[in-house]
Coordinates of C-alpha atoms in Angstrom, one line a residue:
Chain A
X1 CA 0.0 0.0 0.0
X2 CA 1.3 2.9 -1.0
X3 CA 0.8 6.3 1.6
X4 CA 1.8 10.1 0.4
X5 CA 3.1 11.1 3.2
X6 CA 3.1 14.4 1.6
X7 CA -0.2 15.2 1.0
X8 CA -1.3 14.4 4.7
X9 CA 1.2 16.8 5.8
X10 CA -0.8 19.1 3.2
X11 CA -4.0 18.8 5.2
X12 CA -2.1 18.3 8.6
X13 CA -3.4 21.7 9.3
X14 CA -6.9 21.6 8.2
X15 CA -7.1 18.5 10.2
X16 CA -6.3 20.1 13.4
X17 CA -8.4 22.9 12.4
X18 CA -11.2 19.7 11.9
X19 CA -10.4 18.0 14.9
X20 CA -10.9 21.5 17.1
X21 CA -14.4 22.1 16.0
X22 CA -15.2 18.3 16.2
X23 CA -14.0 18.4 20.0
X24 CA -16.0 21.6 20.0
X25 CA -19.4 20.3 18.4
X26 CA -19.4 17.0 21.1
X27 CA -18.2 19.1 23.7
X28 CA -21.9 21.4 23.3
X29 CA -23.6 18.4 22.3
X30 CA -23.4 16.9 25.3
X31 CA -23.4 19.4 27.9
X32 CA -26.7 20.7 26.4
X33 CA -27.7 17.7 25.4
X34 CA -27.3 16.6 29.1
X35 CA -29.2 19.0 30.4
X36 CA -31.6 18.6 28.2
X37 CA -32.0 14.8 28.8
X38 CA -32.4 15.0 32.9
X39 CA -35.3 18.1 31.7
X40 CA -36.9 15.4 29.3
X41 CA -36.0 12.4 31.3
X42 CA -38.0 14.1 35.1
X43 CA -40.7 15.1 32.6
X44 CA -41.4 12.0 31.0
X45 CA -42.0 10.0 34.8
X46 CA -44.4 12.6 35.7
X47 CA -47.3 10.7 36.9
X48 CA -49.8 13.3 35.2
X49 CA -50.3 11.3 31.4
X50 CA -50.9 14.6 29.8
X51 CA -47.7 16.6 31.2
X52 CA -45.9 13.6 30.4
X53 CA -47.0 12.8 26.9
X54 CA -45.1 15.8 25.2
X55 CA -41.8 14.2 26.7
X56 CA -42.5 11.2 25.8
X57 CA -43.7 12.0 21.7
X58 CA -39.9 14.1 22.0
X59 CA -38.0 11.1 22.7
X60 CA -40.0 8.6 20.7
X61 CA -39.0 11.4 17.3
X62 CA -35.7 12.2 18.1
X63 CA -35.3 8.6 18.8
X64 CA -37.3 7.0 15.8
X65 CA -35.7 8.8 13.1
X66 CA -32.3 8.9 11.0
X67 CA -30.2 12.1 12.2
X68 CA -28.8 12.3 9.2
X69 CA -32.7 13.6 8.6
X70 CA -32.8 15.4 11.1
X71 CA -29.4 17.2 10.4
X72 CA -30.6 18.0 7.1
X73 CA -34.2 19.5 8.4
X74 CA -32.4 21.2 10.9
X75 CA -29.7 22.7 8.8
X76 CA -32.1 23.9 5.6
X77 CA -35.6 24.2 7.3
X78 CA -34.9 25.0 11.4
X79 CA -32.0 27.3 11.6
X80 CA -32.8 29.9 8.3
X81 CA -36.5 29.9 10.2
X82 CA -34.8 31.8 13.0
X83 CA -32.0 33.6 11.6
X84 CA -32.4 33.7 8.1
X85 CA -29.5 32.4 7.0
X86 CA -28.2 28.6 7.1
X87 CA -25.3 28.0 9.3
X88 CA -23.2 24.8 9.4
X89 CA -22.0 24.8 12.6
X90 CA -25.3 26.0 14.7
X91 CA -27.1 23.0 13.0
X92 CA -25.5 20.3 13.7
X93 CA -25.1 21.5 17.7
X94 CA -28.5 21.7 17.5
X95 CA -28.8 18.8 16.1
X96 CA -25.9 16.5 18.4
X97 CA -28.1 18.1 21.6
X98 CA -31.8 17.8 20.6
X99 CA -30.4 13.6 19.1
X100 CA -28.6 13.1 22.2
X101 CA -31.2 14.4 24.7
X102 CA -33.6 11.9 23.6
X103 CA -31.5 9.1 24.5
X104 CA -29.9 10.6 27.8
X105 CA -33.4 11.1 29.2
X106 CA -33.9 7.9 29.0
X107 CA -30.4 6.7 30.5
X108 CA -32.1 9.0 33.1
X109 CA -34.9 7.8 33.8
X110 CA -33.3 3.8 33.9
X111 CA -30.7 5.2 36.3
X112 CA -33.4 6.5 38.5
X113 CA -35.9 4.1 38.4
X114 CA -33.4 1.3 39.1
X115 CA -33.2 2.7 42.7
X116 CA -35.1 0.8 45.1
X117 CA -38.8 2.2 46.1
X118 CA -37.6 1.6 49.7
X119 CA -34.3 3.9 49.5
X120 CA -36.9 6.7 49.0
X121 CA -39.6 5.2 51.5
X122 CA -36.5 5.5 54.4
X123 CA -35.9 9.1 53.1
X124 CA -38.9 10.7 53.5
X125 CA -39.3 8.6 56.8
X126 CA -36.2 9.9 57.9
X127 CA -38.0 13.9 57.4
X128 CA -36.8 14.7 54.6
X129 CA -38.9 16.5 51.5
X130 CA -39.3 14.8 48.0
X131 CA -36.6 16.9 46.4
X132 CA -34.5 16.7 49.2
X133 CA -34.7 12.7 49.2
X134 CA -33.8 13.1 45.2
X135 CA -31.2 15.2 45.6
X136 CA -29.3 13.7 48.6
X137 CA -30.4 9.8 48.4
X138 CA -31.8 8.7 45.0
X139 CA -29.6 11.0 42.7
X140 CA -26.2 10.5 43.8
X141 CA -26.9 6.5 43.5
X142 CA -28.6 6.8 40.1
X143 CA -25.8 9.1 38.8
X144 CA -23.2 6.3 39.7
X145 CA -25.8 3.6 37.6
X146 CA -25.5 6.1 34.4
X147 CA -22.2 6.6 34.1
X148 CA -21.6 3.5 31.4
X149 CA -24.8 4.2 29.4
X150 CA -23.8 8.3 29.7
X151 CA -20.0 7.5 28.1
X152 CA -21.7 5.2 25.3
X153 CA -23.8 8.0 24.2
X154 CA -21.2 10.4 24.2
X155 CA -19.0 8.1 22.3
X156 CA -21.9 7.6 20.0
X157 CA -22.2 11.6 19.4
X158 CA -18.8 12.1 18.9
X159 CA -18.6 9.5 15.9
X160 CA -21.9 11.1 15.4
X161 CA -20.5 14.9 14.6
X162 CA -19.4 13.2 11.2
X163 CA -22.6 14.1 9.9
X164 CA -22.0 17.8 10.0
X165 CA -19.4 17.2 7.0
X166 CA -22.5 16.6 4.9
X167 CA -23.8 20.4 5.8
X168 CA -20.3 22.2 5.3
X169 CA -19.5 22.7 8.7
X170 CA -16.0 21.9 8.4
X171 CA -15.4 19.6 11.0
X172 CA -12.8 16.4 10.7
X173 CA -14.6 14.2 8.2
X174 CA -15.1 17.5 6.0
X175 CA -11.8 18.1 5.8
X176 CA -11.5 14.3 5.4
X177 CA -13.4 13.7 2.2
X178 CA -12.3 17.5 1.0
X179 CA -8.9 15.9 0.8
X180 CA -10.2 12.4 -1.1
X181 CA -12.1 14.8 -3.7
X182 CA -8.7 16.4 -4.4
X183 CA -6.2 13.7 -4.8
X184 CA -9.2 11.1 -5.4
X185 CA -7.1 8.8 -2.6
X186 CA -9.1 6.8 0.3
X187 CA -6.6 5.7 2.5
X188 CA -4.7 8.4 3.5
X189 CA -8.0 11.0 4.4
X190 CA -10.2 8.3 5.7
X191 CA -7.5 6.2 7.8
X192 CA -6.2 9.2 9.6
X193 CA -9.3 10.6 9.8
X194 CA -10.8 7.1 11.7
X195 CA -7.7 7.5 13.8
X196 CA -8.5 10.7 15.3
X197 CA -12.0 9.9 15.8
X198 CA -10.4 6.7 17.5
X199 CA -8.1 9.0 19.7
X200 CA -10.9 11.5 20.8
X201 CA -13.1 8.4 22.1
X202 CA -11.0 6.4 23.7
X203 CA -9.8 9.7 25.9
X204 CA -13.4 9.9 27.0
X205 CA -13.7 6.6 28.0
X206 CA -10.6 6.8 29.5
X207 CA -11.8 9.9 31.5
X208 CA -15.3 8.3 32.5
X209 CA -13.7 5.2 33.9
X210 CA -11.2 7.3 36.1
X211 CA -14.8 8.7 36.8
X212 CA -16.3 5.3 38.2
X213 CA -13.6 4.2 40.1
X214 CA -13.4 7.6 42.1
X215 CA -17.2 7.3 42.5
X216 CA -17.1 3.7 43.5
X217 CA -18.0 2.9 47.0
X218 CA -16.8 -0.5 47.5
Chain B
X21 CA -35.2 -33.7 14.3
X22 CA -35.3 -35.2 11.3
X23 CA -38.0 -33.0 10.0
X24 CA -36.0 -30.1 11.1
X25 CA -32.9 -31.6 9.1
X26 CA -35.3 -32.0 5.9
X27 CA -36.7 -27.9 6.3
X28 CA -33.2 -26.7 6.3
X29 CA -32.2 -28.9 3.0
X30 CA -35.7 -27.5 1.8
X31 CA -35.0 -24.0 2.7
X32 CA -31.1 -23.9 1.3
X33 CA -32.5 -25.5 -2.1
X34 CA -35.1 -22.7 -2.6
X35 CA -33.1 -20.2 -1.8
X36 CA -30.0 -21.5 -4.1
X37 CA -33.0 -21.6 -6.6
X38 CA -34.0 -17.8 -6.0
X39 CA -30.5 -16.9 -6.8
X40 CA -29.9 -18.7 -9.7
X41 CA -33.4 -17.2 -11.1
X42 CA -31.9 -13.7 -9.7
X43 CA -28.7 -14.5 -11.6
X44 CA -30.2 -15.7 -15.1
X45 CA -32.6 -12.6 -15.0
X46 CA -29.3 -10.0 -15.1
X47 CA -27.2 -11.4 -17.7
X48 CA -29.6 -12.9 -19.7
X49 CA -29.0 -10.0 -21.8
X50 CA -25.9 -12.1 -22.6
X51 CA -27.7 -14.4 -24.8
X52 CA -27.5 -13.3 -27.7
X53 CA -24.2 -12.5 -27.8
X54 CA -22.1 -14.1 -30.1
X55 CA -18.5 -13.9 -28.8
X56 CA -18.6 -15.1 -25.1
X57 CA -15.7 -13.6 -24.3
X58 CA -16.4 -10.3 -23.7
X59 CA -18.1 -9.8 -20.7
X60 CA -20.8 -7.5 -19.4
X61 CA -19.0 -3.9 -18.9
X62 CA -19.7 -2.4 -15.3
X63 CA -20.3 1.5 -15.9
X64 CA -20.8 3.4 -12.9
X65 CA -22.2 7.0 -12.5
X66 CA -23.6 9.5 -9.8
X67 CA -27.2 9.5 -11.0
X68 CA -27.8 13.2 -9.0
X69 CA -27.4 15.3 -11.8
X70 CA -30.1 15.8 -14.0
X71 CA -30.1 16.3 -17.3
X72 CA -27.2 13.9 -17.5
X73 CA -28.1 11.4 -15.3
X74 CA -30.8 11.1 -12.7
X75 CA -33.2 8.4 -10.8
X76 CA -36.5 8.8 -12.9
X77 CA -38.7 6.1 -10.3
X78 CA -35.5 4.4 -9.6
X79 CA -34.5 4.0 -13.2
X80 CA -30.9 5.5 -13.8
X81 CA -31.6 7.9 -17.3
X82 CA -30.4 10.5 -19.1
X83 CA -28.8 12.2 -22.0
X84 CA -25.6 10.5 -20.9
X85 CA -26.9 7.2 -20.3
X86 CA -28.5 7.0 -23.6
X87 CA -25.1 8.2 -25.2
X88 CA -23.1 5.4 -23.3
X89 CA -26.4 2.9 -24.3
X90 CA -26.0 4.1 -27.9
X91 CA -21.8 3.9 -28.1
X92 CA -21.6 0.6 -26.4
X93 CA -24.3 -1.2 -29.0
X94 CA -22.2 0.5 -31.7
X95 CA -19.1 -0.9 -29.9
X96 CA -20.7 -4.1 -29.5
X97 CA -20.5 -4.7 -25.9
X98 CA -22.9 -5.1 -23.0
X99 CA -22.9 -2.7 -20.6
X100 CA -24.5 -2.8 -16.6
X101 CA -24.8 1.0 -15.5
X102 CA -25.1 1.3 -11.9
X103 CA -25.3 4.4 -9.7
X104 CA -22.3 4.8 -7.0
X105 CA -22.2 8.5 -6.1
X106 CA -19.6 10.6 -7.5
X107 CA -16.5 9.2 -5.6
X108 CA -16.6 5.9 -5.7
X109 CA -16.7 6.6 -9.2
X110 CA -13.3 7.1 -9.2
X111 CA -12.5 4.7 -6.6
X112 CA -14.3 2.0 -8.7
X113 CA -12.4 2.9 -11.8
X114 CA -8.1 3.3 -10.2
X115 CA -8.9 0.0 -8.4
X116 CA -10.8 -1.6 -11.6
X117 CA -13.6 -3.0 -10.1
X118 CA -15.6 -0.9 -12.6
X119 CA -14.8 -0.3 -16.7
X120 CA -16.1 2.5 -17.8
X121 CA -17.3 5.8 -15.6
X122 CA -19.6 8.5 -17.2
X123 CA -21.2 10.8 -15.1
X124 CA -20.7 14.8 -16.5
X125 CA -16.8 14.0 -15.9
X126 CA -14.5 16.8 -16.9
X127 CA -11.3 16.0 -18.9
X128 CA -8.6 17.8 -17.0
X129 CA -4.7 17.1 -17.0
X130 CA -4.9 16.2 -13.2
X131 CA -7.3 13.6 -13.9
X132 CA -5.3 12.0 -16.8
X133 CA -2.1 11.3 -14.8
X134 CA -4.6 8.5 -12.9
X135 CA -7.1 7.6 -15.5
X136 CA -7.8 7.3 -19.1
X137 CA -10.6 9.7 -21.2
X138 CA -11.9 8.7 -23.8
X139 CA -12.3 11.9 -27.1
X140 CA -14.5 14.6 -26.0
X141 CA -18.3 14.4 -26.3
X142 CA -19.7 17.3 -24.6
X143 CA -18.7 21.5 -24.1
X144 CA -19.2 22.4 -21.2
X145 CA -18.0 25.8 -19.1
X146 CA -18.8 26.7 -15.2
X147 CA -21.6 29.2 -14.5
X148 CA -22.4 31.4 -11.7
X149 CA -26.1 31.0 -10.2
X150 CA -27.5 33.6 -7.6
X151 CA -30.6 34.9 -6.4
X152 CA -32.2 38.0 -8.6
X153 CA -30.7 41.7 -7.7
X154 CA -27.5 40.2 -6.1
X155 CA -24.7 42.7 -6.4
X156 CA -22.2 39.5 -8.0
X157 CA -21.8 40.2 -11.5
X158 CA -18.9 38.7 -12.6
X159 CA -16.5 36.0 -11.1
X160 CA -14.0 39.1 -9.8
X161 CA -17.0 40.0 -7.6
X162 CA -17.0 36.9 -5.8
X163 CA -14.1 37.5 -4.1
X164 CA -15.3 38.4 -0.4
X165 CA -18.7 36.4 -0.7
X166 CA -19.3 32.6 0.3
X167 CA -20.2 30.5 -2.5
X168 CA -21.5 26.8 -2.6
X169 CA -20.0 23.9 -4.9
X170 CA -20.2 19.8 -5.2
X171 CA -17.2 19.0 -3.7
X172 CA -14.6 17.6 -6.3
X173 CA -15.8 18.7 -9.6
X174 CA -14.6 21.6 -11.7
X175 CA -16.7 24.4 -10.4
X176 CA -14.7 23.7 -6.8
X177 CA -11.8 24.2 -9.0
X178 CA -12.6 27.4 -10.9
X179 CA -14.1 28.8 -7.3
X180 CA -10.6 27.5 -5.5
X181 CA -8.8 29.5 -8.1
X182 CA -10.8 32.6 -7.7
X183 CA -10.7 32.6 -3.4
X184 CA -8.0 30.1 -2.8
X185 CA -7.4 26.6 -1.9
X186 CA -9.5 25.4 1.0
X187 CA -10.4 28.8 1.9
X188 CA -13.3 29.5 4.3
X189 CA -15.4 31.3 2.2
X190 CA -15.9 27.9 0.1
X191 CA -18.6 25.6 0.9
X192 CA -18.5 22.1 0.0
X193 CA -21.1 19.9 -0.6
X194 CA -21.8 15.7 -1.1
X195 CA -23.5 17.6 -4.9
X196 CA -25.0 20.0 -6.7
X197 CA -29.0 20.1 -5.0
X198 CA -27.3 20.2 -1.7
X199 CA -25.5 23.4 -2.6
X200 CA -28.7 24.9 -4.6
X201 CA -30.4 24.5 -1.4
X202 CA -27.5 26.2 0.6
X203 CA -28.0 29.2 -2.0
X204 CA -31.4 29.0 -1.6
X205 CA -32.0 29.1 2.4
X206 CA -29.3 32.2 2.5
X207 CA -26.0 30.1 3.5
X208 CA -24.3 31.0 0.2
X209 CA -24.6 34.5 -1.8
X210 CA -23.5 32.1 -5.3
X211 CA -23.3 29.2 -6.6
X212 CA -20.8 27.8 -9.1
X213 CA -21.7 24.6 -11.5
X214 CA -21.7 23.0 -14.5
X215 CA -23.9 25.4 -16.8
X216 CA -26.3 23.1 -17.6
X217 CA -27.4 21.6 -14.4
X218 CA -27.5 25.3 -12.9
X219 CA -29.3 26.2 -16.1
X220 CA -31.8 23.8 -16.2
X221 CA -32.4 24.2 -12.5
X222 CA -33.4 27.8 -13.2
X223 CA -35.4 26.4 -15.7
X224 CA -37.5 24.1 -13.5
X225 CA -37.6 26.2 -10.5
X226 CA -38.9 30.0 -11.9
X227 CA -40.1 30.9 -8.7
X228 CA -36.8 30.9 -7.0
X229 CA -35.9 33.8 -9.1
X230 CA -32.2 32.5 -9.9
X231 CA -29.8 34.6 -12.5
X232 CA -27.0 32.7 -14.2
X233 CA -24.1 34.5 -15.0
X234 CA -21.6 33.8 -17.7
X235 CA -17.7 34.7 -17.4
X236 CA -16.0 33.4 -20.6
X237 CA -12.5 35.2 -19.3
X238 CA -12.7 33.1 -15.3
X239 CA -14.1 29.8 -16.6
X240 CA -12.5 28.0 -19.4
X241 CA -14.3 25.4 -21.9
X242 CA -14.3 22.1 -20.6
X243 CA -14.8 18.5 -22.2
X244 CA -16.5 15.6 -20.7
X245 CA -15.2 12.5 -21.8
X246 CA -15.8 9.1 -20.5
X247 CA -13.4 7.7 -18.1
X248 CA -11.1 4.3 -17.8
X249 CA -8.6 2.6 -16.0
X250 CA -5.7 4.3 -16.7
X251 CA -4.1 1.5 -19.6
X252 CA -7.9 0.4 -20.7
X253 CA -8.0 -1.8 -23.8
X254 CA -11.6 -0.8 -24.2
X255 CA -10.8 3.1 -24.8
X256 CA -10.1 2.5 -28.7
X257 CA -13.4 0.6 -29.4
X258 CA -15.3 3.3 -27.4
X259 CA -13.3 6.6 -29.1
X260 CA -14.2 4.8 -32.7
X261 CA -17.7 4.1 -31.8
X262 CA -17.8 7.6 -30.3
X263 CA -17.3 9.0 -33.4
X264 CA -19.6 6.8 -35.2
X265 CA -21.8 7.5 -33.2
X266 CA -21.2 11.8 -34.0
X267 CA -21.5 11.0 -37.8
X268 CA -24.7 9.1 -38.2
X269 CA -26.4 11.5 -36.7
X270 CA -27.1 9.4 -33.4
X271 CA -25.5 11.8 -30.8
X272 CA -27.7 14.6 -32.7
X273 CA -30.8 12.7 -31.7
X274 CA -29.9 12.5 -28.2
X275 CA -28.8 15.7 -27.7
X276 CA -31.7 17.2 -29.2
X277 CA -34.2 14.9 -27.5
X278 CA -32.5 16.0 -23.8
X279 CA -31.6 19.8 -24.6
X280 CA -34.1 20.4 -27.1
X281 CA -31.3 21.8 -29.6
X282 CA -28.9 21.0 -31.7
X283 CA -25.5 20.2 -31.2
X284 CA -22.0 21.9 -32.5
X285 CA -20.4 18.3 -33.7
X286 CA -17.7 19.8 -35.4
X287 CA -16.4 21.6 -32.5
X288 CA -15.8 18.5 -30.5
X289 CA -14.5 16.9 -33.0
X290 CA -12.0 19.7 -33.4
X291 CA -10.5 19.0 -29.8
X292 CA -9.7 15.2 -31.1

């Protein structure tokens, strides 16, 4: 197999340039998506069917359909709506955080709902309020129950951001198949641009499982 | 468990059956050819780029899928045309999985140092498409505006030579509909294309209100030719049946049917 060194070096610095905005666009997409899930995820166990229903029909969209749809209605339909304009880079955060909350809600709501009914029972026995027994007993123990499903998801997104390349915002795999549509070459774009995906995900794994073992108990 | 054993043998038979049907059904085309040897010819193209080639209810058509049609029956071989996207085409053809590639592909000297063209059979220059009243009136204005191209064809090129390589204020897209759209929801003030998709697009769509601009001195002519392997055996048969095809009044036909005029035969044959 034969590798031009030369041309990667080329592209080395649109690669970085790549790789910044990808950390960037899974960076937002999870924080807001994050916040978003535990919002969609408390809402969707309300016990009130109608309050809850709105949640639910969120998750089962978001959920239910390609985001490489949803990137593209975002990107041409959502964002000129509000601003007029298309932007790249505003789509497909949108896009990572609205996907990504559908599915962290429901790694919330698992977490949560895997605590046992008596943990909460000896709470509020104990005096304390409803949010008081969520925020000091439940939580803390359902946190420690999402942290694998949390880190798949956010490995997912990352991997994910790829799609942006399709709406210009250039991100790693833009830069990635700008390069094969020059020199019409595979290997060299595609291989380094795996690799970098490769390194950004196993540094988050690495990160959440320093994560579980601080938080674990035994 | 002997039953079981007996449904499996059933099941693997009928589905070695279905295959075999599915197999005969495809090449059976082959039939009537006289000289076994030569083998069904794989053609690939990006059907996404009307009026040259495009999905009419999954069918791949077009001017240049009749003209291939029409070449390879003068050229007497068989042909399978299947749709790839644009770069796979190119893939397909350097690794040889795939013979012949014809898909609006500019001849260009970049190109030729990896693959094979075969004479000219279309003129072709790069146009500039923007909404009505935009201030761009030439290619020199584009200079501080963004503007929208398929990434890896020509008009990226002509559009890299205006602004620069990679610059910021280029937008690339998987093709040409993607970046029509980008023009059209405000994420681009141009786009800059292959004269007669942009063209026709105008054509089809008057209520988007698009002007095309011409700029003879930014964008040169360009040929499209159909692409090989670089070292094909097949080019000769295809170049003579080409021009066959120019003289009897075949590629006339064609043209005229897709572009509803007629076509200037003598220039193309002038670039031979």
């Amino acid at each position: 197999m034969d590798i031009q060194w030369n041309i990667l070096a080329e592209y080395a610095p649109f690669f970085l340039k790549g790789t910044l905005l990808t950390i960037g666009l899974s960076l937002a997409g999870i924080l807001i998506g994050t916040i978003l899930g535990l919002f969609i995820g408390l809402g969707k166990m309300m016990k009130n069917k109608l309050l809850s229903f709105p949640f639910g029909l969120y998750i089962t969209l978001f959920r239910g359909t390609p985001m490489l749809v949803q990137i593209m209605l975002i990107h041409f339909a959502v964002v000129p709506l509000f601003t007029g304009g298309t932007n790249g880079i505003a789509a497909a955060i949108l896009t990572l955080s609205l996907n990504s909350a559908a599915y962290i809600a429901e790694i919330f709501r698992a977490g949560i709902q895997s605590i046992d009914k008596g943990q909460m029972e000896a709470a509020r026995s104990l005096g304390m309020t409803h949010v008081q027994a969520m925020r000091y007993v439940i939580l803390p123990q359902a946190f420690k129950r999402m942290i694998p499903p949390l880190g798949n998801e956010f490995i997912v997104l990352i991997k994910e951001s790829s799609l942006a390349s399709l709406v210009a915002a250039p991100e790693l795999m833009y830069w990635g198949r700008a390069m094969q549509g020059q020199y019409f070459r595979v290997w060299e774009p595609y291989i380094t641009a795996a690799l970098i995906y490769l390194v950004l995900t196993l540094s988050l794994s690495y990160v959440l499982s320093r994560l579980e073992r601080r938080l674990a108990t035994e | 468990m002997k039953k079981a054993k007996y449904l499996v043998t059933f099941l693997v038979m009928a589905f070695m059956l279905f295959l075999t049907a599915c197999g005969t059904s495809e090449t059976s085309g082959n039939g009537s050819d006289s000289s076994n040897e030569k083998k069904t010819l794989r053609v690939v193209t990006d059907a996404a780029y009307a009026p040259f080639e495009y999905q009419d209810k999954g069918e791949i058509v077009g001017f240049d899928i009749d003209l291939i049609k029409a070449v390879a029956k003068e050229a007497g071989y068989e042909i399978d045309i299947a749709h790839t996207g644009w770069d796979p085409i190119f893939v397909e053809l350097e690794k040889k999985i795939a013979d012949i590639g014809i898909s609006s592909i500019t001849i260009n000297d970049d190109r030729k140092k990896t693959y094979d063209f075969s004479v000219p059979y279309f003129l072709s220059t790069n146009k500039i498409m923007v909404p009505e009243g935009s201030p761009i009136k030439s290619a020199e204005d584009l200079k501080d505006k963004t503007v929208a191209v398929q990434n890896a064809t020509t008009g990226q090129e002509a559009v890299e030579g205006l602004l620069g390589k990679n610059s910021d204020q280029i937008k690339k897209f998987e093709n040409n509909n993607l970046a029509i759209m980008e023009l059209k929801a405000g994420g681009a003030d141009a786009v800059v294309a292959d004269n007669t998709v942009i063209e026709e697009y105008a054509k089809n769509n008057p209520n988007d209100k698009f002007v095309i601009i011409e700029d003879k001195d930014a964008f040169a002519q360009e040929f499209y030719g159909l692409m090989f392997s670089k070292g094909s055996k097949i080019k000769a048969d295809f170049d003579k049946a080409l021009n066959e095809v120019f003289d009897n009044g075949t590629y006339a036909k064609i043209y005229n049917k897709w572009f509803k005029v007629d076509p200037d035969v003598q220039l193309l044959k002038d670039q031979q």
